[in-house]
PDB file of C-alpha atoms in Angstrom:
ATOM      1  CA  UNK S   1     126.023  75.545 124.775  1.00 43.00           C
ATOM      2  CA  UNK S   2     124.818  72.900 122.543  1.00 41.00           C
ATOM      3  CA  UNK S   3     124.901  73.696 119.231  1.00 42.00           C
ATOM      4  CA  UNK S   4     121.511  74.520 116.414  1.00 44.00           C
ATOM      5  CA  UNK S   5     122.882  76.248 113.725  1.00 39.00           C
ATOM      6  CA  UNK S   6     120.279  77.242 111.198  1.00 41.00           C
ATOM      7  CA  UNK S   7     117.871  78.223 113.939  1.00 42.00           C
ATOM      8  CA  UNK S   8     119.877  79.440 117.056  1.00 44.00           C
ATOM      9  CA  UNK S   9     119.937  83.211 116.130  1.00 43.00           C
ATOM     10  CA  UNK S  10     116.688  83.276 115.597  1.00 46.00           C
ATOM     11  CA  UNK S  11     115.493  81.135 118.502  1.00 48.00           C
ATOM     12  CA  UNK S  12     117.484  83.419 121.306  1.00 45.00           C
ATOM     13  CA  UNK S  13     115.616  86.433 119.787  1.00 47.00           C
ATOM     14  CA  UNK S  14     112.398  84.858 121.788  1.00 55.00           C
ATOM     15  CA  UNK S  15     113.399  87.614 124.489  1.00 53.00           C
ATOM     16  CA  UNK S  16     110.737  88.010 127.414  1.00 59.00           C
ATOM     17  CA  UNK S  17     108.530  90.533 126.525  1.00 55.00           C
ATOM     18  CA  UNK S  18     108.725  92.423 129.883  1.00 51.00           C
ATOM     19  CA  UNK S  19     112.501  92.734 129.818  1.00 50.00           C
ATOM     20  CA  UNK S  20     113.802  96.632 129.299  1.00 49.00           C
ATOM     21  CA  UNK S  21     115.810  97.313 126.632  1.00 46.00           C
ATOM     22  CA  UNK S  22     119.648  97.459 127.767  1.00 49.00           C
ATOM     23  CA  UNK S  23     123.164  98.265 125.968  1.00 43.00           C
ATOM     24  CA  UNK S  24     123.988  94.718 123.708  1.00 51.00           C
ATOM     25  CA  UNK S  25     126.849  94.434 121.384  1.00 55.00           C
ATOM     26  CA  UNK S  26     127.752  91.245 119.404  1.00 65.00           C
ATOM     27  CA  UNK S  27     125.188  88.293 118.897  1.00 64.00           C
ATOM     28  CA  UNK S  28     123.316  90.418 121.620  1.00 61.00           C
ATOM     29  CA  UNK S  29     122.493  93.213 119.773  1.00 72.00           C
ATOM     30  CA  UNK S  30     121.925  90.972 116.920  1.00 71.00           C
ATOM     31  CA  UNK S  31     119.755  88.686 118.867  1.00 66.00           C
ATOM     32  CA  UNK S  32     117.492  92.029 120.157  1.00 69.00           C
ATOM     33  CA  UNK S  33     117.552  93.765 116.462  1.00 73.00           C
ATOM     34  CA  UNK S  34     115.645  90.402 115.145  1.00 72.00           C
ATOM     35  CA  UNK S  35     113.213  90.400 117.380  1.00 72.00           C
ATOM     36  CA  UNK S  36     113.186  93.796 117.989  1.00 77.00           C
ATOM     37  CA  UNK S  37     112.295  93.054 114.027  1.00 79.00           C
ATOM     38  CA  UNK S  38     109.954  90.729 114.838  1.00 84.00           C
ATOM     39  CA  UNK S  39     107.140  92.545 117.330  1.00 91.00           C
ATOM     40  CA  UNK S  40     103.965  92.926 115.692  1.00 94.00           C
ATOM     41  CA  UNK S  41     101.652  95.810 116.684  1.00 93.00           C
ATOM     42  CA  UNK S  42      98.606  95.628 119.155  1.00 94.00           C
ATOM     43  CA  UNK S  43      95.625  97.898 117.968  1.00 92.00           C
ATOM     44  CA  UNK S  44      94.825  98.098 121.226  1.00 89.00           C
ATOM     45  CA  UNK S  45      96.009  99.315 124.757  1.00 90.00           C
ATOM     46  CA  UNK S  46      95.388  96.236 126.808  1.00 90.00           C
ATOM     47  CA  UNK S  47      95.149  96.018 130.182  1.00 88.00           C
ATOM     48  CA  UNK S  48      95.932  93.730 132.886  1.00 89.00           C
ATOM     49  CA  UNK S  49      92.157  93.501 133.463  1.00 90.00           C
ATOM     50  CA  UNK S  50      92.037  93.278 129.764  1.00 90.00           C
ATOM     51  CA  UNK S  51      94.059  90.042 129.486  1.00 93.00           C
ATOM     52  CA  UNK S  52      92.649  88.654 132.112  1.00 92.00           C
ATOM     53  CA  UNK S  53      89.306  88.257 130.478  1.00 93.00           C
ATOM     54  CA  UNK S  54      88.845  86.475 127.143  1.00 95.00           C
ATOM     55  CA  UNK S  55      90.014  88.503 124.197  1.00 96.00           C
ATOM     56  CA  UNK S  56      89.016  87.653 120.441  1.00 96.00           C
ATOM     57  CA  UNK S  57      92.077  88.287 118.105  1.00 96.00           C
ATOM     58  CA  UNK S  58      91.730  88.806 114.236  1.00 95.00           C
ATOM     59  CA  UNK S  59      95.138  87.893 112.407  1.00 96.00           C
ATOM     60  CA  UNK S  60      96.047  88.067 109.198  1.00 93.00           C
ATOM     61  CA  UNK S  61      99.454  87.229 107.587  1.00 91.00           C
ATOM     62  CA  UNK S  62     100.691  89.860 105.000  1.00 87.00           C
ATOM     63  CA  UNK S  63     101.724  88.693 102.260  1.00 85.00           C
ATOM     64  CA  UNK S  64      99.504  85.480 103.079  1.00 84.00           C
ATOM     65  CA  UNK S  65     100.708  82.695 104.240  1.00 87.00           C
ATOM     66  CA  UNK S  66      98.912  79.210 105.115  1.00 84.00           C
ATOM     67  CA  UNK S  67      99.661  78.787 108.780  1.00 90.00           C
ATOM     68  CA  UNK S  68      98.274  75.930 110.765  1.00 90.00           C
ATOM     69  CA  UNK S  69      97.864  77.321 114.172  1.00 93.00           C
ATOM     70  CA  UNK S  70      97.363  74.832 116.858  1.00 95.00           C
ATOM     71  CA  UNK S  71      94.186  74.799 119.441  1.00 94.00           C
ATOM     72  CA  UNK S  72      94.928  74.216 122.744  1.00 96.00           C
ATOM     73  CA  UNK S  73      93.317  73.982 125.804  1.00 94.00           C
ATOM     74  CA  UNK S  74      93.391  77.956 125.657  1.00 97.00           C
ATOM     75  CA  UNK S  75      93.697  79.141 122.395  1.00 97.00           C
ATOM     76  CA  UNK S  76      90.260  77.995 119.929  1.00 95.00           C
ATOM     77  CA  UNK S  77      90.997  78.878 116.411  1.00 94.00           C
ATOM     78  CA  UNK S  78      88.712  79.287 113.267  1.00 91.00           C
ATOM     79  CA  UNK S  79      90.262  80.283 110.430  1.00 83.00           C
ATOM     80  CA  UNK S  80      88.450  82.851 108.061  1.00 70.00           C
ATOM     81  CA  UNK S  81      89.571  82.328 104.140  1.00 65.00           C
ATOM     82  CA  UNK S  82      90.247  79.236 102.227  1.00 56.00           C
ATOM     83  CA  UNK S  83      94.096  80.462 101.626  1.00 62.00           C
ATOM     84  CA  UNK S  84      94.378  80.469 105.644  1.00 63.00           C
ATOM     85  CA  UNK S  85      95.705  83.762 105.823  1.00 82.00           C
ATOM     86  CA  UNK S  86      93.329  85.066 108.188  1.00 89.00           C
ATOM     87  CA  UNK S  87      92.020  84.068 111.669  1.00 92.00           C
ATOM     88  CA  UNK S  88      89.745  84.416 114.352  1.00 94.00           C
ATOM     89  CA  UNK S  89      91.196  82.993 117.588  1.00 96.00           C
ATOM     90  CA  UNK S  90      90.064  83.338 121.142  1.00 96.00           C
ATOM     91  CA  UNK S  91      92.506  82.932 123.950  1.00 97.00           C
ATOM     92  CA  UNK S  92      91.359  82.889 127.888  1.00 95.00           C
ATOM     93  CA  UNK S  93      92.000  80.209 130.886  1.00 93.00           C
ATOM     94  CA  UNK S  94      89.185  77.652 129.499  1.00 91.00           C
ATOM     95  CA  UNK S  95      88.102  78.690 125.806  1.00 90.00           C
ATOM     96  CA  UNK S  96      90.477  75.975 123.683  1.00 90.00           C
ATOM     97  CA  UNK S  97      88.595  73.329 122.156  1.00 86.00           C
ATOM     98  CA  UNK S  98      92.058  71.094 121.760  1.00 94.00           C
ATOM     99  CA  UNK S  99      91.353  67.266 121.889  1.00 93.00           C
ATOM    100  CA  UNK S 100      92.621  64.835 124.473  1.00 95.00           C
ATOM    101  CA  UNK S 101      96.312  63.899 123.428  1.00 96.00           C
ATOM    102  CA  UNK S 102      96.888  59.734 123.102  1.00 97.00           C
ATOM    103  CA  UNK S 103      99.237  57.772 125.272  1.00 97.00           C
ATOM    104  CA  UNK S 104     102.374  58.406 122.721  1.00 97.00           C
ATOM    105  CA  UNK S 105     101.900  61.555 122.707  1.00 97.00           C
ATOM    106  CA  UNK S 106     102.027  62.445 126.476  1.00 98.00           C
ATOM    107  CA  UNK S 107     105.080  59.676 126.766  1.00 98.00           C
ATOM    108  CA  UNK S 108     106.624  62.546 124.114  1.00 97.00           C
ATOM    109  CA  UNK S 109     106.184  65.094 126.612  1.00 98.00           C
ATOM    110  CA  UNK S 110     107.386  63.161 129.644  1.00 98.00           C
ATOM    111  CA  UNK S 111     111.021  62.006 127.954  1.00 98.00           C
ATOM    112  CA  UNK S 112     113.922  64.214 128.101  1.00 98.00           C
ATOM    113  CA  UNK S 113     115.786  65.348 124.737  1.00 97.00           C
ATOM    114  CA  UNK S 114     118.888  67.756 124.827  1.00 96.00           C
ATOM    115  CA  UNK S 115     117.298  70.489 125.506  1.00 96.00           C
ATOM    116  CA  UNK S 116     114.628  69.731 128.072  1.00 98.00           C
ATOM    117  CA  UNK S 117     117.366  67.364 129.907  1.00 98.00           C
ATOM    118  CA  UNK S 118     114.877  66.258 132.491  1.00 98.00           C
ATOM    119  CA  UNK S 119     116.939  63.390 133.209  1.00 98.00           C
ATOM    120  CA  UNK S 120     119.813  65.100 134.401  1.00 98.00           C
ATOM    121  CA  UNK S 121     120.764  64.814 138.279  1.00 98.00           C
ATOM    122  CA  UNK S 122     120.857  68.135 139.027  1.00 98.00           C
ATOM    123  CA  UNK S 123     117.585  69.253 137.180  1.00 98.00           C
ATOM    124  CA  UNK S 124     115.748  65.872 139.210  1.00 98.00           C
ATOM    125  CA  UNK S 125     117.262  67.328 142.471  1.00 98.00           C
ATOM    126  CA  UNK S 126     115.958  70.234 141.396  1.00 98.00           C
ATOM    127  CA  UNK S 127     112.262  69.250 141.203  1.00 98.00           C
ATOM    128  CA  UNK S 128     112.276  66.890 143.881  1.00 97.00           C
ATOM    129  CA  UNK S 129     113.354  70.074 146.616  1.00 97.00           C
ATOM    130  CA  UNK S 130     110.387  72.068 144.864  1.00 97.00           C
ATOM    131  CA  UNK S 131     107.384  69.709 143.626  1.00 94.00           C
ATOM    132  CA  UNK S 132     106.077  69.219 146.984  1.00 88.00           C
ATOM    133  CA  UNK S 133     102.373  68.423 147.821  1.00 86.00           C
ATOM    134  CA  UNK S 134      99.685  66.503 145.359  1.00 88.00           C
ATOM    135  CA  UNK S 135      98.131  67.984 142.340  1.00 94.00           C
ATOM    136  CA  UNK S 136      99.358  69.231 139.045  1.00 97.00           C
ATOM    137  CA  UNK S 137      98.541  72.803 139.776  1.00 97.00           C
ATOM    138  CA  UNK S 138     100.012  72.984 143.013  1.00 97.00           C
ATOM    139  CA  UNK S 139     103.454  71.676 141.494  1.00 98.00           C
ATOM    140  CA  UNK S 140     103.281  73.563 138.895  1.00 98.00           C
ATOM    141  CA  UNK S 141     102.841  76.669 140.592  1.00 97.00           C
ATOM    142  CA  UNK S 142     105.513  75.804 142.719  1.00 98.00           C
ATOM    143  CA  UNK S 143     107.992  75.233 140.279  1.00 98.00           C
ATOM    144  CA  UNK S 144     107.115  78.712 138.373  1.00 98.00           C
ATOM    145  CA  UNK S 145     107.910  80.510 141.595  1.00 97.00           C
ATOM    146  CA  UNK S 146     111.444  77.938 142.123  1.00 98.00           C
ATOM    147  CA  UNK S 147     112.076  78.992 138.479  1.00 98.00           C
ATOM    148  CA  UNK S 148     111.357  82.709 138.883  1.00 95.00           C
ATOM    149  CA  UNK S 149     113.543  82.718 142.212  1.00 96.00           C
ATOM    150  CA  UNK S 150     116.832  80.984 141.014  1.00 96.00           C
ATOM    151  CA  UNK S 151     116.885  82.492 137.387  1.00 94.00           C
ATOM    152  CA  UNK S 152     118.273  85.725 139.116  1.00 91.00           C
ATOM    153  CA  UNK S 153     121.584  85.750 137.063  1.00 84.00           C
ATOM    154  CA  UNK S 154     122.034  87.931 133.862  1.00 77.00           C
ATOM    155  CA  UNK S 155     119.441  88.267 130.855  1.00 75.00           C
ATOM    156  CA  UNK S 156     121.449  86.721 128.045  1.00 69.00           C
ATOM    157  CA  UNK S 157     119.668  86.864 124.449  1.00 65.00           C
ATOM    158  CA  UNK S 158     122.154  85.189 122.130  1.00 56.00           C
ATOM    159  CA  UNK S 159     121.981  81.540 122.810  1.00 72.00           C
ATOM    160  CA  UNK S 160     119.253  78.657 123.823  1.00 84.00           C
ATOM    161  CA  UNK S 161     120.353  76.483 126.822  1.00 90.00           C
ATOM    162  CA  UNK S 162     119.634  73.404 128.101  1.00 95.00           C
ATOM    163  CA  UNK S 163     117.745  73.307 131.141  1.00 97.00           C
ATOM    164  CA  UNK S 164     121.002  71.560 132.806  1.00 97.00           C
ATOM    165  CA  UNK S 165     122.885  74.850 131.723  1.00 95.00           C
ATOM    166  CA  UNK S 166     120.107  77.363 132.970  1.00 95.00           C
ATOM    167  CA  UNK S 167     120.367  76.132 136.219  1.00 96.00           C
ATOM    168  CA  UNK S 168     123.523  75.800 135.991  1.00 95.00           C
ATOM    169  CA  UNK S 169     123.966  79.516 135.185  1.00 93.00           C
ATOM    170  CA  UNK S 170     120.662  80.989 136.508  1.00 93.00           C
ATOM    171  CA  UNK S 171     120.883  83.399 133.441  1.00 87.00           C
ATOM    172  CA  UNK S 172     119.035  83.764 129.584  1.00 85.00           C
ATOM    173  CA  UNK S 173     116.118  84.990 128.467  1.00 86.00           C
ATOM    174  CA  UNK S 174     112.456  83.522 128.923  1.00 88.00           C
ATOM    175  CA  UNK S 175     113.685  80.656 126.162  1.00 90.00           C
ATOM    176  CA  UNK S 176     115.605  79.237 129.504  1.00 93.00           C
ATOM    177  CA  UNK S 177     113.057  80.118 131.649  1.00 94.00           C
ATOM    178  CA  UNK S 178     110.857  77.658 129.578  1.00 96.00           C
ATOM    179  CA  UNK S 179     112.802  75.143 128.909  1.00 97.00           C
ATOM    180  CA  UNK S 180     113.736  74.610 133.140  1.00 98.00           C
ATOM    181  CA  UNK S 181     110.217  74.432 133.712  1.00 99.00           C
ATOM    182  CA  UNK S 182     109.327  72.084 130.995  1.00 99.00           C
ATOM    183  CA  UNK S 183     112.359  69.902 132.222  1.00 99.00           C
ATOM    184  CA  UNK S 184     111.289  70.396 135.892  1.00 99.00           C
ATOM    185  CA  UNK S 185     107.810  69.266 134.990  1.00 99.00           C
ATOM    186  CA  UNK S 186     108.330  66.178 133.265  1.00 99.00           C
ATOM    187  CA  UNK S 187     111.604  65.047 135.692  1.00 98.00           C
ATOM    188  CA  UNK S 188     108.212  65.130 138.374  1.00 98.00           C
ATOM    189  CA  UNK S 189     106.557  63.048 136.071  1.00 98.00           C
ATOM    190  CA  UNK S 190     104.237  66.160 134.888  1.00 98.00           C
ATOM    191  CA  UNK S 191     103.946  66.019 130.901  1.00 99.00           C
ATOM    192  CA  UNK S 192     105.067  69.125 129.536  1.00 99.00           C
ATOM    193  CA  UNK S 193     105.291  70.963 126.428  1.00 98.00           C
ATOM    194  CA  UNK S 194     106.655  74.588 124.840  1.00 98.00           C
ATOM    195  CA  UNK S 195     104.099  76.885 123.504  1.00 98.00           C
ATOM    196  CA  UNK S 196     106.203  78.685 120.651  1.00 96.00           C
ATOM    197  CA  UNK S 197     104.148  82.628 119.887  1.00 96.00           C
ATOM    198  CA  UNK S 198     103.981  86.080 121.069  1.00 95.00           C
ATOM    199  CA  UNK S 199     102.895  87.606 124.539  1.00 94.00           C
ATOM    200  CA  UNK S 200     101.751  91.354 125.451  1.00 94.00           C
ATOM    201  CA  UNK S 201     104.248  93.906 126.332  1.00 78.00           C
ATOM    202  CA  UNK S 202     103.064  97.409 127.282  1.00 64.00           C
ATOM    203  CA  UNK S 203     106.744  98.183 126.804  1.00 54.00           C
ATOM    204  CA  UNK S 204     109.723  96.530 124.805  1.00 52.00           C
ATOM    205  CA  UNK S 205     112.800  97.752 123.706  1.00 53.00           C
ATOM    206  CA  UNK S 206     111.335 101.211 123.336  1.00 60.00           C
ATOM    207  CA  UNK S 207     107.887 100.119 121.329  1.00 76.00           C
ATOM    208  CA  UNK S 208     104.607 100.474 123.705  1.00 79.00           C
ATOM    209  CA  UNK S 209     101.725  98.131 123.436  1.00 88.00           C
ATOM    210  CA  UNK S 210     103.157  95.711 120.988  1.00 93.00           C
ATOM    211  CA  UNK S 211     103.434  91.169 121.437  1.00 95.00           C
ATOM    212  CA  UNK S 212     106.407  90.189 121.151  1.00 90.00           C
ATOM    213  CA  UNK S 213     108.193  86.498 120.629  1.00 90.00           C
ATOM    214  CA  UNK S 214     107.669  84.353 123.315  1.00 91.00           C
ATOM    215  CA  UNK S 215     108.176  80.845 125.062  1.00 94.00           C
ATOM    216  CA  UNK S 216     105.968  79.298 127.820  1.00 97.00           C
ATOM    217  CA  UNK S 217     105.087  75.991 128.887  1.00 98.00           C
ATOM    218  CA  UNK S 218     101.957  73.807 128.816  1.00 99.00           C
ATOM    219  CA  UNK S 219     101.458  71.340 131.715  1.00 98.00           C
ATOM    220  CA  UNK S 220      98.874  68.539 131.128  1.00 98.00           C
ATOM    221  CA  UNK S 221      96.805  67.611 134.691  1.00 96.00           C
ATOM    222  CA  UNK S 222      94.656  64.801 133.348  1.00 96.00           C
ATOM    223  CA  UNK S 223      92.476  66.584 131.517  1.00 95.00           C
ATOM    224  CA  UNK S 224      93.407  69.422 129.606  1.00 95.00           C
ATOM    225  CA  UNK S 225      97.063  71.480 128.778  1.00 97.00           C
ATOM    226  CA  UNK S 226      97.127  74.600 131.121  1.00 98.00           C
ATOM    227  CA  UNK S 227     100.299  77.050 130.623  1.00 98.00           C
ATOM    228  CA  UNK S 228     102.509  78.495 132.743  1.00 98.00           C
ATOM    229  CA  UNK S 229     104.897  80.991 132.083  1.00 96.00           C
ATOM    230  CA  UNK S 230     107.962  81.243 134.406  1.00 95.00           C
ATOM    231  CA  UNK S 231     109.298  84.159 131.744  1.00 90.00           C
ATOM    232  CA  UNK S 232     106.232  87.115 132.138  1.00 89.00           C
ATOM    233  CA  UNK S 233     104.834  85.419 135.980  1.00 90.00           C
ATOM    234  CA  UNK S 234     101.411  84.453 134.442  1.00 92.00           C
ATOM    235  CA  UNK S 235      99.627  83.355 131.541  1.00 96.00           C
ATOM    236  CA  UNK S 236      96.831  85.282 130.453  1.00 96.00           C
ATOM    237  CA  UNK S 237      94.848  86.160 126.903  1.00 96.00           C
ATOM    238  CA  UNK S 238      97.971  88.393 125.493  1.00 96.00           C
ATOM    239  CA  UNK S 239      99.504  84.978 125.120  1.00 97.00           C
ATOM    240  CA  UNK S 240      99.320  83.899 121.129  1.00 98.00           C
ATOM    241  CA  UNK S 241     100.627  80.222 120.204  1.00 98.00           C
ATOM    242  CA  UNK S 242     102.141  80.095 117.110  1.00 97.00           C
ATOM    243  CA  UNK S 243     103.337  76.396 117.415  1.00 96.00           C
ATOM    244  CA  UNK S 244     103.753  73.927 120.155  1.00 97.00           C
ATOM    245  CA  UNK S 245     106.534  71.152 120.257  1.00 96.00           C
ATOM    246  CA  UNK S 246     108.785  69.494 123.144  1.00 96.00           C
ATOM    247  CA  UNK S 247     111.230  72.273 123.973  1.00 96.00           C
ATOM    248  CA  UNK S 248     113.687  71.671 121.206  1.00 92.00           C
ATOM    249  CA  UNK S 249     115.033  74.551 118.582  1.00 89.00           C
ATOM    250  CA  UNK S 250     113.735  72.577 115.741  1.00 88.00           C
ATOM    251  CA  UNK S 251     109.755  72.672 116.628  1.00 86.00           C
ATOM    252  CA  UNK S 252     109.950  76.514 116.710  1.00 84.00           C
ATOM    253  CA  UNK S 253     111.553  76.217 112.785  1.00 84.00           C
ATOM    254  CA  UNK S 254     109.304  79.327 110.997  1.00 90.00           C
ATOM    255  CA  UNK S 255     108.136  80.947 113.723  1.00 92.00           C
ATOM    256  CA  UNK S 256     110.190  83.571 113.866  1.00 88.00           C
ATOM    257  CA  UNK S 257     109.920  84.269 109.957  1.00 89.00           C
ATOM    258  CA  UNK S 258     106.351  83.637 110.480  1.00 93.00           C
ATOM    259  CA  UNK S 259     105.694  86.755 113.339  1.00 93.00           C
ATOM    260  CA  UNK S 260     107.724  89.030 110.452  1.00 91.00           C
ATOM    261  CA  UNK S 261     104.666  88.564 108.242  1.00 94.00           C
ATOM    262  CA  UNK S 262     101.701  88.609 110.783  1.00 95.00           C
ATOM    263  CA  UNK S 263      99.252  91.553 111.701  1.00 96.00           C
ATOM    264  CA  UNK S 264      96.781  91.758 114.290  1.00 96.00           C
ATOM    265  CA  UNK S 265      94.018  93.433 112.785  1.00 95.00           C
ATOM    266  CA  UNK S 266      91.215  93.595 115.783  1.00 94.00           C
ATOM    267  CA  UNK S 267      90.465  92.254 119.270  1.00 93.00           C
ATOM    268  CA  UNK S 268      87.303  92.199 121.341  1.00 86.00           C
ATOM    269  CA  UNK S 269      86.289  91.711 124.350  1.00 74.00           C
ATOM    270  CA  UNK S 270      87.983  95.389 125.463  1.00 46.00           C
ATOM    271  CA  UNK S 271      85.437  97.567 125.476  1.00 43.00           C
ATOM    272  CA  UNK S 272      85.415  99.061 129.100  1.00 40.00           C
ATOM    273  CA  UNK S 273      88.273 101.762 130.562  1.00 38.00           C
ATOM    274  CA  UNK S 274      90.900  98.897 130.296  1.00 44.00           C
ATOM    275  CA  UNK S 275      91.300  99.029 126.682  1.00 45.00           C
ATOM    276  CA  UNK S 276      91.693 102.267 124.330  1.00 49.00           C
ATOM    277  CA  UNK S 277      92.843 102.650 121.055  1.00 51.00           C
ATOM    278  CA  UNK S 278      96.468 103.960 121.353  1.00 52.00           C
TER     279      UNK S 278
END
């Protein structure tokens, strides 16, 4: 496993939200206390309907901190005090305002780095038996379901992989999940990034209806970044980004520390049978 020290505790505590709780001992069960630490309360029951849709989110972080949450092609974020400790952000499939990235920075997102190893052999081999056809979304959708197929080996929380290794191993948590895709992506010359958050769990290690840390991907198809998440099956609006960054430990740096401190105070948009106050 290659080596992150100050952050690689925290990091493998971005455990897939869907995952049931299980026995742990060791840096497992110190990997699931942190981010069994780290889940932050939804005021609402929310559906699959529900997150579907388009769902307004107020957030506020307690004591207040000044955050700079990114927009993305998804995600559209106004922020609601001068200290930046509160926002307003919608998240559906179209609602992110995020600006066209430049040529350097998609080359960032198509190079390899030692954790999204995309130019490994086996990881190219990989994508070439699986990124069949034209178009991004095709490809990418292919790849989720390659991902979601070989990752069948045991749910590991205590350590962040290299894509190389996750295949390798077919086992981790939804950390490895992203990081094959990403690597997958870019080795068929798809630029792709990690979305670093929280995601919607109706059940987590015994809490109900509560987001918990989270890793997907965001593919860019000429004209916008769309996410995929190989982790939970789907994106949808109980997807938060926190951060986004090309796959590596260091990019997530605070965001683990950062869901300790963060609240979500209301959402809209979940006013019919497929949202009730718990």
């Amino acid at each position: 496993m290659i080596p992150a020290p100050r952050i690689a505790l925290a990091m493998a505590a971005l455990v897939c939200a869907a995952w049931p709780a299980r026995a742990q001992d060791g840096a497992e069960s110190q990997a699931r206390a942190l981010a069994h630490a780290r889940l932050v309360a939804s005021p609402y029951k929310m559906s699959e309907r529900a997150r579907s849709g388009r769902i307004r989110y107020l957030l506020e972080f307690e004591p207040a901190l000044a955050w700079a949450w990114p927009s993305t092609g998804e995600q559209r974020v106004r922020m609601r005090d001068a200290a930046d400790a509160r926002a307003l952000i919608d998240v559906c499939a179209d609602c992110g305002d995020e600006a066209a990235p430049d040529a350097a920075e998609l080359q960032r997102y198509l190079q390899p780095n030692a954790w999204v190893d995309s130019d490994h052999p086996q990881v190219r081999a990989f994508a070439r038996a699986h990124a069949r056809g034209s178009g991004t979304e095709r490809r990418m959708r292919l790849l989720v379901e390659a991902v979601q197929r070989h990752m069948n080996g045991p749910i590991a929380y205590s350590g962040y992989l290299s894509a190389s290794q996750a295949l390798d191993t077919r086992g981790g948590d939804c950390t490895e999940f992203a990081v094959l895709l990403a690597a997958l992506a870019r080795a068929s010359g798809i630029p792709a990034r990690a979305a670093y958050g929280m995601a919607y769990s109706s059940r987590f290690t015994g809490e109900s209806h509560v987001f918990g840390p989270h890793l997907w991907v965001q593919a860019w198809n000429g004209r916008r970044w769309v996410s995929y998440d190989a982790g939970l099956g789907r994106f949808d609006a109980g997807h938060i980004a926190l951060r986004v960054g090309d796959g590596s430990p260091r990019d997530a740096d605070g965001v683990m520390a950062a869901l300790g401190r963060l609240k979500v105070r209301d959402a809209a948009g979940l006013q019919s049978e497929s949202a009730t106050q718990p």
